Short mmCIF file of C-alpha atoms in Angstrom, two decimals:
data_model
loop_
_atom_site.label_atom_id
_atom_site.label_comp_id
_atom_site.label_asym_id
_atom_site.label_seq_id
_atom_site.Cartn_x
_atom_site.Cartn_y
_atom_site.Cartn_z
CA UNK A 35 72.61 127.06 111.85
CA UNK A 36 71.22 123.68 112.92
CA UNK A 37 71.93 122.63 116.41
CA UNK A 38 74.28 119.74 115.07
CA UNK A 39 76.26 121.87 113.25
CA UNK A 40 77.14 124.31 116.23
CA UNK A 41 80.66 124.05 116.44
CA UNK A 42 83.37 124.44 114.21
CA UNK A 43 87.07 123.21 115.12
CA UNK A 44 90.35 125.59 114.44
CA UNK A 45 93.61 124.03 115.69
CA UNK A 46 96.09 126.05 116.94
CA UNK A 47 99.10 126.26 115.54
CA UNK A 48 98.23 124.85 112.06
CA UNK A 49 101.66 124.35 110.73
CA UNK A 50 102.36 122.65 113.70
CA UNK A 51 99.47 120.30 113.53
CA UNK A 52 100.61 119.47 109.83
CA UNK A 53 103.70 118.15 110.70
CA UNK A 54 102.40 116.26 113.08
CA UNK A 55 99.46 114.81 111.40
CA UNK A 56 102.36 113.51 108.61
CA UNK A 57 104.56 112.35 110.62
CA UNK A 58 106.37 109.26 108.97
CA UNK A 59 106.84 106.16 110.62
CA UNK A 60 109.85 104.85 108.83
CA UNK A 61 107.60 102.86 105.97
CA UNK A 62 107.24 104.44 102.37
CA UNK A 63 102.94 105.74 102.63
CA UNK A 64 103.12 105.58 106.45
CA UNK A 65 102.26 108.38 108.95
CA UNK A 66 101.21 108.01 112.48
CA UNK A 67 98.52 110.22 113.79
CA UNK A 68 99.22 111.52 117.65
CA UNK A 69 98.06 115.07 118.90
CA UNK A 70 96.36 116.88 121.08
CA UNK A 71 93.76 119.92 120.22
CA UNK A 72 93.38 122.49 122.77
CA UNK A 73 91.27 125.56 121.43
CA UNK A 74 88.25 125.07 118.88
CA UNK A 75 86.09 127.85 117.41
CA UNK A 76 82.63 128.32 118.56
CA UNK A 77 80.41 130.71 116.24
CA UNK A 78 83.23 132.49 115.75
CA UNK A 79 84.94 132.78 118.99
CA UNK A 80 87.60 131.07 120.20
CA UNK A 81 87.67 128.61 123.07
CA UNK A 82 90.26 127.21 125.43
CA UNK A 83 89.06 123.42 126.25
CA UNK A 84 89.12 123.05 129.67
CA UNK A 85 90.95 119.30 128.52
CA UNK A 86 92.74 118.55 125.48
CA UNK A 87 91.03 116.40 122.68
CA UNK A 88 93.14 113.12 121.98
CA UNK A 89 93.61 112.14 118.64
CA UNK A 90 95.54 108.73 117.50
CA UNK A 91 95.85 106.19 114.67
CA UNK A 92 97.78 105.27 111.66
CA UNK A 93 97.40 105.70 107.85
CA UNK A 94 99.10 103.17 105.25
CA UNK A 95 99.31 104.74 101.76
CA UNK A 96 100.54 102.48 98.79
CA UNK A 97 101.09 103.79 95.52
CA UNK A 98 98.61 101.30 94.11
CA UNK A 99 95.62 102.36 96.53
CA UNK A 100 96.57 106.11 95.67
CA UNK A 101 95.97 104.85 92.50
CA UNK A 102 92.91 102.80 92.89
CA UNK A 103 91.64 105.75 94.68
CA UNK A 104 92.63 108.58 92.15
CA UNK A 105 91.13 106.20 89.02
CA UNK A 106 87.59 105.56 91.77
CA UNK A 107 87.36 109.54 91.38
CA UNK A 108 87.61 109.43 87.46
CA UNK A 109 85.09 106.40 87.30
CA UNK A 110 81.37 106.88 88.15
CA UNK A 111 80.87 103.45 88.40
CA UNK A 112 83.78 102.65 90.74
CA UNK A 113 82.90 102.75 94.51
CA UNK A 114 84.22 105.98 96.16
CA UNK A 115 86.63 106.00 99.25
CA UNK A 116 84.52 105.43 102.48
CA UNK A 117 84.94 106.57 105.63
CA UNK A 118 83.09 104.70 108.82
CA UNK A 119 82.56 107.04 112.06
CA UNK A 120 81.15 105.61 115.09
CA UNK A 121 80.76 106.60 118.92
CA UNK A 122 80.92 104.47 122.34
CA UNK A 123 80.18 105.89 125.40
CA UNK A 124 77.44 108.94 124.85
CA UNK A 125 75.32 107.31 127.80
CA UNK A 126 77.99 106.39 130.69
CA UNK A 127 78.37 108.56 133.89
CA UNK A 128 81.68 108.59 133.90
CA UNK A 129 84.93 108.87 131.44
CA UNK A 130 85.26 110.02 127.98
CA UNK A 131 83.05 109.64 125.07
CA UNK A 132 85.11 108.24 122.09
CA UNK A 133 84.92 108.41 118.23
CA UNK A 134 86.73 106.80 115.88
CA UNK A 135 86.73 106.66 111.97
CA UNK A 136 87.89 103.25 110.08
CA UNK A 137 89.42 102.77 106.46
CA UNK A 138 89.13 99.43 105.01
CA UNK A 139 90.60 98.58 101.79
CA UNK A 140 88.01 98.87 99.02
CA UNK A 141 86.99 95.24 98.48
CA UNK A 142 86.24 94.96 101.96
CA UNK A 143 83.95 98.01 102.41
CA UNK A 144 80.09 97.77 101.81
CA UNK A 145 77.04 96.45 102.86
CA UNK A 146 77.77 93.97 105.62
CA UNK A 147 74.94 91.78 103.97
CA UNK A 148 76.80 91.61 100.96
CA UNK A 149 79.56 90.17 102.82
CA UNK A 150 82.61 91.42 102.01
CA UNK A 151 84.09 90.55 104.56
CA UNK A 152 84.01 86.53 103.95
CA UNK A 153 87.30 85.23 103.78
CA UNK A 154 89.20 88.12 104.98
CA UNK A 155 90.90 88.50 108.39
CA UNK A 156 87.64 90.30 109.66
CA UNK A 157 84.49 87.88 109.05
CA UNK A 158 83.37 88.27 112.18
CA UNK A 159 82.83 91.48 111.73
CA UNK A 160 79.12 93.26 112.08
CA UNK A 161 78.09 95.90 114.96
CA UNK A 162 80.26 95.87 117.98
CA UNK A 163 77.32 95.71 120.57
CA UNK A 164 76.19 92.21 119.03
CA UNK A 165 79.87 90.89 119.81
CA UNK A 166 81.03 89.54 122.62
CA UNK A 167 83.66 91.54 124.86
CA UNK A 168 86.10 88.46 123.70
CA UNK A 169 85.37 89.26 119.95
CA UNK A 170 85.85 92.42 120.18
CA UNK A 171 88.91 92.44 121.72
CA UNK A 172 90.08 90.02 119.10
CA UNK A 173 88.94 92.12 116.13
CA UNK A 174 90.84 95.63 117.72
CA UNK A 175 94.14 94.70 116.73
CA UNK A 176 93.19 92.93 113.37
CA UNK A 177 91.29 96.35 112.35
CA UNK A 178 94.26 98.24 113.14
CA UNK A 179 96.11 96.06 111.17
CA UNK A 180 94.37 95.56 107.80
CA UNK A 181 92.42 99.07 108.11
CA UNK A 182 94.13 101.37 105.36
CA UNK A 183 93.78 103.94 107.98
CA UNK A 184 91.86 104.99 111.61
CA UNK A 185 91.44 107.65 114.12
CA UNK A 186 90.54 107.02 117.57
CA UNK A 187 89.25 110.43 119.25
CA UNK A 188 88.77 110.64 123.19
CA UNK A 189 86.94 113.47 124.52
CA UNK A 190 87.39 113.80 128.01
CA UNK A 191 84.36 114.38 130.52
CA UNK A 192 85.62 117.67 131.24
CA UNK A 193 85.03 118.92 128.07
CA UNK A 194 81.43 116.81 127.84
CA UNK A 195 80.65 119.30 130.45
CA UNK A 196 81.94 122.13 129.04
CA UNK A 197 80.60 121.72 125.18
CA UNK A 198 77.40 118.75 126.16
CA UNK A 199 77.82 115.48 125.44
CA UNK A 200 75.63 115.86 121.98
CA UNK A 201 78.37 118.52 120.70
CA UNK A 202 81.22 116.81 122.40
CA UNK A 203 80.27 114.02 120.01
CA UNK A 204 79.34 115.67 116.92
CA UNK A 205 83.15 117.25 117.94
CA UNK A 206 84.75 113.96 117.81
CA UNK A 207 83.32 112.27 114.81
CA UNK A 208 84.13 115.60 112.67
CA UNK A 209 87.61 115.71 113.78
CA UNK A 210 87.90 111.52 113.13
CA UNK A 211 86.47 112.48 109.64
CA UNK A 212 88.64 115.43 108.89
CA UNK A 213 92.06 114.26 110.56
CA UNK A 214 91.58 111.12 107.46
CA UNK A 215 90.32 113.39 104.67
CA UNK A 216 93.11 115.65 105.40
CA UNK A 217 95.86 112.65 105.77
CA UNK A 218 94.95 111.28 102.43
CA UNK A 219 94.98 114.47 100.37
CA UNK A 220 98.00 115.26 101.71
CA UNK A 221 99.87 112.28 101.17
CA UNK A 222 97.69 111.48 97.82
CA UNK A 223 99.86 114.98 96.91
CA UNK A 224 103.57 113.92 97.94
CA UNK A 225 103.07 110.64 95.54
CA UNK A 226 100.99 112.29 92.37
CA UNK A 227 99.02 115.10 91.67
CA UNK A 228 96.02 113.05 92.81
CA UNK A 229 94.65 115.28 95.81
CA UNK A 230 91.89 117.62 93.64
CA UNK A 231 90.21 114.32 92.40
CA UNK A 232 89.55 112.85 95.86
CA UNK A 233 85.93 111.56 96.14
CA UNK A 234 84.79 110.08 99.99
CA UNK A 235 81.88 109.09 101.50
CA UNK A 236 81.90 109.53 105.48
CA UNK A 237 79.52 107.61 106.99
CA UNK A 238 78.01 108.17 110.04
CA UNK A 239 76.53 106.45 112.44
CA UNK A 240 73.05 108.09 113.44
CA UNK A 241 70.79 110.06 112.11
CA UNK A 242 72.99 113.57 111.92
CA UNK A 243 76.53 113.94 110.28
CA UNK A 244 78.26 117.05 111.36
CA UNK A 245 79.35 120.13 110.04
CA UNK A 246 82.86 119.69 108.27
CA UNK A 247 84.89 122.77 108.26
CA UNK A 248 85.05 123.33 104.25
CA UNK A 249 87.28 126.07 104.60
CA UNK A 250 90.28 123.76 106.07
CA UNK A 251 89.65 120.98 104.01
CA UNK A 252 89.93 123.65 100.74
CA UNK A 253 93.81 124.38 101.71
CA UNK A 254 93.81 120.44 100.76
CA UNK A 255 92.24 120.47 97.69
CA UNK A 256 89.08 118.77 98.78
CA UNK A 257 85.48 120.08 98.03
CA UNK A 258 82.08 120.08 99.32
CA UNK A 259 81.14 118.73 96.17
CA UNK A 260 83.84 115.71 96.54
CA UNK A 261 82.40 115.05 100.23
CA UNK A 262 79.16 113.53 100.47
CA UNK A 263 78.34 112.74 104.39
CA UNK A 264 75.68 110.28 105.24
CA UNK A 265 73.92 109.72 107.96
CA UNK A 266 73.24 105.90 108.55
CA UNK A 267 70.52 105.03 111.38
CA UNK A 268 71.88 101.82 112.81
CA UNK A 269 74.92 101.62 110.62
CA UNK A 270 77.52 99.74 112.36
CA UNK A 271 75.07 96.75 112.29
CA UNK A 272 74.72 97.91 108.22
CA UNK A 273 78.23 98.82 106.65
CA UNK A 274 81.54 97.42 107.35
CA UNK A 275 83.82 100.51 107.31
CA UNK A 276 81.09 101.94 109.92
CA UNK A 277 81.01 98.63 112.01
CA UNK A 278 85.25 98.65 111.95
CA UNK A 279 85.16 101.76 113.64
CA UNK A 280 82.13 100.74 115.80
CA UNK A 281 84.90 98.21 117.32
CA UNK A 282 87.85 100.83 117.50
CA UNK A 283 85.54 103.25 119.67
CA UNK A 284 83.90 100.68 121.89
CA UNK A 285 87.66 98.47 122.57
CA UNK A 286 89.29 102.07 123.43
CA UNK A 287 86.52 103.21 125.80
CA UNK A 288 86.68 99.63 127.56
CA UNK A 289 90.52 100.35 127.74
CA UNK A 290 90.10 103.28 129.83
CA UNK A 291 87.43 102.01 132.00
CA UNK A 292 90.05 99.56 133.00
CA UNK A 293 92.56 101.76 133.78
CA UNK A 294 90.01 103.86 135.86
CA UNK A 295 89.30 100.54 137.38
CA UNK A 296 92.47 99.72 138.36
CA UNK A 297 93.05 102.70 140.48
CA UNK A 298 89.35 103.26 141.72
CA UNK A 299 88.63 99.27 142.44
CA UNK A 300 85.51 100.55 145.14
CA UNK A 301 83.74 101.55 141.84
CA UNK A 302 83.45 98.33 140.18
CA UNK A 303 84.14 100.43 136.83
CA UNK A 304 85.65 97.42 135.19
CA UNK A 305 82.18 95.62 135.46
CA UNK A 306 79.29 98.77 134.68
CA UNK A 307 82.21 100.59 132.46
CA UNK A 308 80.47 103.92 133.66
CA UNK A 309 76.89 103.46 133.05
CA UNK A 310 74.32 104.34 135.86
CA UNK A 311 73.68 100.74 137.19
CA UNK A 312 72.47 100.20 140.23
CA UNK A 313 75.95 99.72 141.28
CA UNK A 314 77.50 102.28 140.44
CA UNK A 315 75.08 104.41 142.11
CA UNK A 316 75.25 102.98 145.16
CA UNK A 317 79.35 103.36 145.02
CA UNK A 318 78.61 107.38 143.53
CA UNK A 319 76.37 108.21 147.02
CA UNK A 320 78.71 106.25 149.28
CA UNK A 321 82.86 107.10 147.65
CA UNK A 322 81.44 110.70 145.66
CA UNK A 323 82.57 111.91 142.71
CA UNK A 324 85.57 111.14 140.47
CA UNK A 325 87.17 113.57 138.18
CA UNK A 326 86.00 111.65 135.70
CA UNK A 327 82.74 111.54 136.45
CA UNK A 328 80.48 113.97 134.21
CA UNK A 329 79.00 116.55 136.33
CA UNK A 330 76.71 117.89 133.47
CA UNK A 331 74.62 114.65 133.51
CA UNK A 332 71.96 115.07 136.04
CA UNK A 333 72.79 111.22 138.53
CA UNK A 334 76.18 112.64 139.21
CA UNK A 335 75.26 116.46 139.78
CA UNK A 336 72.41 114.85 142.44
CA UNK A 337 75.51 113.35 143.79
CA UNK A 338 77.69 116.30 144.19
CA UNK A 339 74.93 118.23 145.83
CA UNK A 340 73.61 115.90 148.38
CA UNK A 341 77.28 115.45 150.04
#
């Protein structure tokens, strides 16, 4: 087995997980995504995280986009349902590493060169590391809003140091990936019989997808063969469903810098949001260690062993 594909998630308490990953929301096609995932499956053997795995976000379902996406399936020529999955925060110090995958309705997802995006609510989208902070923070609610649906995944530095931060990613963006594949089968099944003719594309940004776990996504009708992950080497700068998601991982990450911020001010978090600046350097010899920080990555372990 490749060394991307080196874990394999298995939620505890799968019935349990179901009814949480459909809970409604009140609105006809609307389920809120909120849990936590304590145990995954290594090889084969089963591991307690040392942290739970946060996963949040919303999916909208109309009948008319179960539809659209049922008849996309059917049509060769249609374009299939695309996923976006993105990361922020592999290189920091300190804090989790984020994923998130982004839904936008089918019109708006492509090439960003093709501009789909013009004259929609998010033209000013393109790779979240070419916006500014203020333009970012401006396009986190309106991708929430207008996304058909999104997962935000925080993995915690505790379990960075317990899985690497290479695995704790390849973690995140399968479960982003999955959590949505799973949410629209589902729900594709309580409308119409729809579920078995699911087609995706999850893109990733990089230049490895990870492994899905087949076997789960099987109970929900979906394939291999109706699955076709792609890597994409720079492709929040490339694809807008990729780029959307860009902006949901980067905006979350910057949220919990802040927080951190707020209660460590001698840090200066809120200004080097975790990565090894000079600064922060200077405040890791002289304060020590947070909880947060990630004693795997070689700066902070220095730290730890010089006090």
């Amino acid at each position: 087995m490749s060394h991307e594909c080196w874990l394999k998630n298995n939620i505890e308490s799968r019935n349990d997980a179901d009814v949480e990953r459909h809970k409604s929301v009140g609105v006809k096609g609307m389920i809120t995504i909120d849990r936590h995932i304590n145990h995954i499956d290594v090889k084969g053997q089963y591991m307690s995280l040392v942290a739970p795995i946060h996963l949040t976000g919303h999916l909208r379902m109309t009948d008319e986009w179960i539809q659209d996406l049922s008849q996309s399936s059917l049509d060769l020529e249609r374009q299939p349902l695309q996923i976006g999955v993105d990361e922020a925060g592999r290189g920091p110090l300190l804090g989790s590493v984020h994923v998130a995958a982004a839904i936008l309705p089918t019109t708006w997802s492509g090439l960003i060169e093709r501009q789909p995006l013009q004259d929609t609510p998010l033209s000013i989208l393109t790779d979240s590391k070419q916006l500014s902070e203020k333009k970012r923070d401006l396009l986190y609610p309106l991708v929430q809003k207008h996304a058909v649906g999104y997962v935000i995944a925080e993995i915690p530095a505790a379990v960075i140091d317990q899985i690497n931060i290479l695995q704790a990613t390849m973690l995140g963006m399968r479960l982003c990936a999955e959590e949505l594949l799973i949410s629209i089968a589902k729900q594709s099944a309580y409308s119409a019989d729809t579920a078995s003719l699911i087609s995706a594309q999850v893109l990733f940004d990089g230049n490895r997808c990870p492994e899905l776990d087949y076997k789960e996504l099987a109970a929900s009708k979906l394939t291999p063969s109706s699955i076709d992950c792609q890597a994409w080497v720079k492709g929040d700068a490339r694809h807008t469903s990729i780029a959307a998601a860009s902006v949901l991982a980067k905006v979350s990450r910057d949220q919990t810098m802040y927080d951190l911020d707020a209660r460590h001010p001698q840090y200066g978090i809120a200004k080097h949001k975790g990565y090894p600046t000079q600064a922060h350097m200077a405040a890791l010899e002289q304060y020590g260690a947070l909880p947060e920080h990630r004693r795997s990555f070689a700066p902070v372990r220095r730290a730890l062993e010089n006090i």
